[in-house]
């Protein structure tokens, strides 16, 4: 279980940093597509807020102590913090790539969960994976 607990902790931190990054880009985006990006980023960070809460509560159910400070979340996250000096297209590109990373992280957790017969954990992360796949599709569509 130790490996699974570390994976879940790292995923929770990474998802939190992506949530915060998406939120920052939501209010920092400018340009002719402002309204579209502002709306899209808002929808995505609201969804992530719910995912983080659900994942963290599941971690508590498993007896884990989730990451609970911003400093620690940034330290263990596989997602880099927001860069408010970039333009809208770069924001979209970063968020697309970061959502792909989240999918990779969650896929590894799903595989480990299945190997440990932790099917509820596997089901939870698969559901979150599906949502981030949709985010990748939406963000990629803006770039094409």
mmCIF file of C-alpha atoms in Angstrom:
data_model
loop_
_atom_site.group_PDB
_atom_site.id
_atom_site.type_symbol
_atom_site.label_atom_id
_atom_site.label_comp_id
_atom_site.label_asym_id
_atom_site.label_seq_id
_atom_site.Cartn_x
_atom_site.Cartn_y
_atom_site.Cartn_z
ATOM 1 C CA UNK A 1 0.000 0.000 0.000
ATOM 2 C CA UNK A 2 2.952 2.323 0.545
ATOM 3 C CA UNK A 3 3.521 2.752 -3.209
ATOM 4 C CA UNK A 4 -0.171 3.455 -3.815
ATOM 5 C CA UNK A 5 -0.290 5.956 -0.954
ATOM 6 C CA UNK A 6 2.692 7.866 -2.399
ATOM 7 C CA UNK A 7 1.113 7.867 -5.855
ATOM 8 C CA UNK A 8 -2.165 9.193 -4.464
ATOM 9 C CA UNK A 9 -0.369 11.872 -2.459
ATOM 10 C CA UNK A 10 1.633 13.004 -5.492
ATOM 11 C CA UNK A 11 -1.525 12.996 -7.636
ATOM 12 C CA UNK A 12 -3.453 15.054 -5.103
ATOM 13 C CA UNK A 13 -0.634 17.636 -4.972
ATOM 14 C CA UNK A 14 -0.299 17.714 -8.773
ATOM 15 C CA UNK A 15 -4.031 18.097 -9.250
ATOM 16 C CA UNK A 16 -4.089 20.916 -6.710
ATOM 17 C CA UNK A 17 -1.279 22.780 -8.486
ATOM 18 C CA UNK A 18 -3.051 22.308 -11.831
ATOM 19 C CA UNK A 19 -6.277 23.606 -10.261
ATOM 20 C CA UNK A 20 -4.483 26.708 -8.988
ATOM 21 C CA UNK A 21 -2.680 27.226 -12.296
ATOM 22 C CA UNK A 22 -5.931 26.983 -14.242
ATOM 23 C CA UNK A 23 -7.556 29.431 -11.825
ATOM 24 C CA UNK A 24 -4.693 31.936 -12.276
ATOM 25 C CA UNK A 25 -4.930 31.636 -16.058
ATOM 26 C CA UNK A 26 -8.694 32.144 -15.762
ATOM 27 C CA UNK A 27 -8.174 35.646 -14.394
ATOM 28 C CA UNK A 28 -4.889 36.452 -16.209
ATOM 29 C CA UNK A 29 -5.902 35.615 -19.782
ATOM 30 C CA UNK A 30 -6.298 38.561 -22.169
ATOM 31 C CA UNK A 31 -6.838 39.013 -25.877
ATOM 32 C CA UNK A 32 -9.527 38.628 -28.506
ATOM 33 C CA UNK A 33 -10.526 35.167 -27.227
ATOM 34 C CA UNK A 34 -10.687 36.325 -23.609
ATOM 35 C CA UNK A 35 -14.292 35.347 -23.012
ATOM 36 C CA UNK A 36 -13.890 31.848 -24.453
ATOM 37 C CA UNK A 37 -10.703 31.122 -22.491
ATOM 38 C CA UNK A 38 -12.004 32.733 -19.301
ATOM 39 C CA UNK A 39 -15.129 30.562 -19.478
ATOM 40 C CA UNK A 40 -13.258 27.361 -20.388
ATOM 41 C CA UNK A 41 -10.644 27.791 -17.660
ATOM 42 C CA UNK A 42 -13.397 28.594 -15.149
ATOM 43 C CA UNK A 43 -15.312 25.431 -15.986
ATOM 44 C CA UNK A 44 -12.153 23.368 -15.704
ATOM 45 C CA UNK A 45 -10.951 24.710 -12.354
ATOM 46 C CA UNK A 46 -14.443 24.315 -10.870
ATOM 47 C CA UNK A 47 -14.449 20.666 -11.945
ATOM 48 C CA UNK A 48 -10.956 20.165 -10.515
ATOM 49 C CA UNK A 49 -12.019 21.640 -7.180
ATOM 50 C CA UNK A 50 -14.632 18.902 -6.865
ATOM 51 C CA UNK A 51 -12.132 16.244 -7.989
ATOM 52 C CA UNK A 52 -9.582 17.325 -5.387
ATOM 53 C CA UNK A 53 -12.201 17.179 -2.650
ATOM 54 C CA UNK A 54 -13.393 13.724 -3.716
ATOM 55 C CA UNK A 55 -9.852 12.364 -4.085
ATOM 56 C CA UNK A 56 -8.749 13.800 -0.743
ATOM 57 C CA UNK A 57 -11.778 12.382 1.057
ATOM 58 C CA UNK A 58 -11.016 8.994 -0.510
ATOM 59 C CA UNK A 59 -7.449 9.274 0.742
ATOM 60 C CA UNK A 60 -8.794 9.911 4.250
ATOM 61 C CA UNK A 61 -11.039 6.855 3.877
ATOM 62 C CA UNK A 62 -7.895 4.820 3.119
ATOM 63 C CA UNK A 63 -6.304 6.161 6.318
ATOM 64 C CA UNK A 64 -3.916 8.549 4.567
ATOM 65 C CA UNK A 65 -2.896 12.020 5.652
ATOM 66 C CA UNK A 66 -3.217 14.133 2.470
ATOM 67 C CA UNK A 67 -0.874 16.944 1.512
ATOM 68 C CA UNK A 68 -2.304 19.972 3.275
ATOM 69 C CA UNK A 69 0.080 22.883 2.742
ATOM 70 C CA UNK A 70 0.733 24.859 -0.411
ATOM 71 C CA UNK A 71 4.468 24.586 0.117
ATOM 72 C CA UNK A 72 4.330 20.794 0.244
ATOM 73 C CA UNK A 73 1.933 20.578 -2.708
ATOM 74 C CA UNK A 74 4.327 22.586 -4.882
ATOM 75 C CA UNK A 75 7.311 20.514 -3.675
ATOM 76 C CA UNK A 76 5.829 17.151 -4.673
ATOM 77 C CA UNK A 77 3.726 18.216 -7.648
ATOM 78 C CA UNK A 78 4.674 17.039 -11.113
ATOM 79 C CA UNK A 79 2.950 20.167 -12.467
ATOM 80 C CA UNK A 80 4.749 23.511 -12.470
ATOM 81 C CA UNK A 81 3.117 26.620 -11.067
ATOM 82 C CA UNK A 82 1.431 29.212 -13.292
ATOM 83 C CA UNK A 83 3.522 31.614 -15.330
ATOM 84 C CA UNK A 84 1.533 34.830 -15.546
ATOM 85 C CA UNK A 85 3.973 36.296 -18.089
ATOM 86 C CA UNK A 86 2.766 34.184 -20.998
ATOM 87 C CA UNK A 87 0.028 34.757 -23.569
ATOM 88 C CA UNK A 88 -3.277 32.975 -24.020
ATOM 89 C CA UNK A 89 -2.046 30.403 -26.556
ATOM 90 C CA UNK A 90 0.892 29.465 -24.311
ATOM 91 C CA UNK A 91 -1.542 29.115 -21.400
ATOM 92 C CA UNK A 92 -3.709 26.754 -23.422
ATOM 93 C CA UNK A 93 -0.672 24.747 -24.519
ATOM 94 C CA UNK A 94 0.644 24.429 -20.957
ATOM 95 C CA UNK A 95 -2.742 23.391 -19.604
ATOM 96 C CA UNK A 96 -3.128 20.802 -22.371
ATOM 97 C CA UNK A 97 0.269 19.310 -21.543
ATOM 98 C CA UNK A 98 -0.390 19.428 -17.797
ATOM 99 C CA UNK A 99 -3.704 17.634 -18.192
ATOM 100 C CA UNK A 100 -1.881 14.940 -20.183
ATOM 101 C CA UNK A 101 0.533 14.580 -17.232
ATOM 102 C CA UNK A 102 -2.408 14.205 -14.855
ATOM 103 C CA UNK A 103 -3.790 11.445 -17.091
ATOM 104 C CA UNK A 104 -0.421 9.631 -16.977
ATOM 105 C CA UNK A 105 -0.241 9.969 -13.184
ATOM 106 C CA UNK A 106 -3.794 8.685 -12.739
ATOM 107 C CA UNK A 107 -3.262 5.805 -15.174
ATOM 108 C CA UNK A 108 -0.321 4.618 -13.074
ATOM 109 C CA UNK A 109 -2.501 4.809 -9.959
ATOM 110 C CA UNK A 110 -5.264 2.840 -11.649
ATOM 111 C CA UNK A 111 -2.833 0.066 -12.572
ATOM 112 C CA UNK A 112 -1.362 -0.055 -9.064
ATOM 113 C CA UNK A 113 -4.836 0.037 -7.493
ATOM 114 C CA UNK A 114 -5.969 -2.899 -9.597
ATOM 115 C CA UNK A 115 -2.865 -4.893 -8.665
ATOM 116 C CA UNK A 116 -3.684 -4.296 -4.979
ATOM 117 C CA UNK A 117 -7.403 -5.040 -5.445
ATOM 118 C CA UNK A 118 -8.263 -1.449 -4.475
ATOM 119 C CA UNK A 119 -11.031 -1.236 -7.038
ATOM 120 C CA UNK A 120 -12.784 1.794 -5.562
ATOM 121 C CA UNK A 121 -9.548 3.752 -5.914
ATOM 122 C CA UNK A 122 -9.126 2.515 -9.471
ATOM 123 C CA UNK A 123 -12.689 3.494 -10.363
ATOM 124 C CA UNK A 124 -12.265 6.952 -8.842
ATOM 125 C CA UNK A 125 -9.065 7.767 -10.704
ATOM 126 C CA UNK A 126 -10.455 6.357 -13.956
ATOM 127 C CA UNK A 127 -13.382 8.761 -13.673
ATOM 128 C CA UNK A 128 -11.035 11.695 -13.101
ATOM 129 C CA UNK A 129 -8.892 10.490 -16.023
ATOM 130 C CA UNK A 130 -11.898 10.616 -18.342
ATOM 131 C CA UNK A 131 -12.609 14.216 -17.348
ATOM 132 C CA UNK A 132 -9.013 15.280 -18.007
ATOM 133 C CA UNK A 133 -9.104 13.509 -21.362
ATOM 134 C CA UNK A 134 -12.010 15.765 -22.243
ATOM 135 C CA UNK A 135 -10.025 18.800 -21.032
ATOM 136 C CA UNK A 136 -7.114 17.782 -23.304
ATOM 137 C CA UNK A 137 -9.476 17.485 -26.257
ATOM 138 C CA UNK A 138 -10.983 20.926 -25.608
ATOM 139 C CA UNK A 139 -7.634 22.625 -25.130
ATOM 140 C CA UNK A 140 -6.107 20.859 -28.131
ATOM 141 C CA UNK A 141 -9.052 22.019 -30.259
ATOM 142 C CA UNK A 142 -8.162 25.644 -29.550
ATOM 143 C CA UNK A 143 -4.623 25.031 -30.793
ATOM 144 C CA UNK A 144 -5.552 23.377 -34.092
#
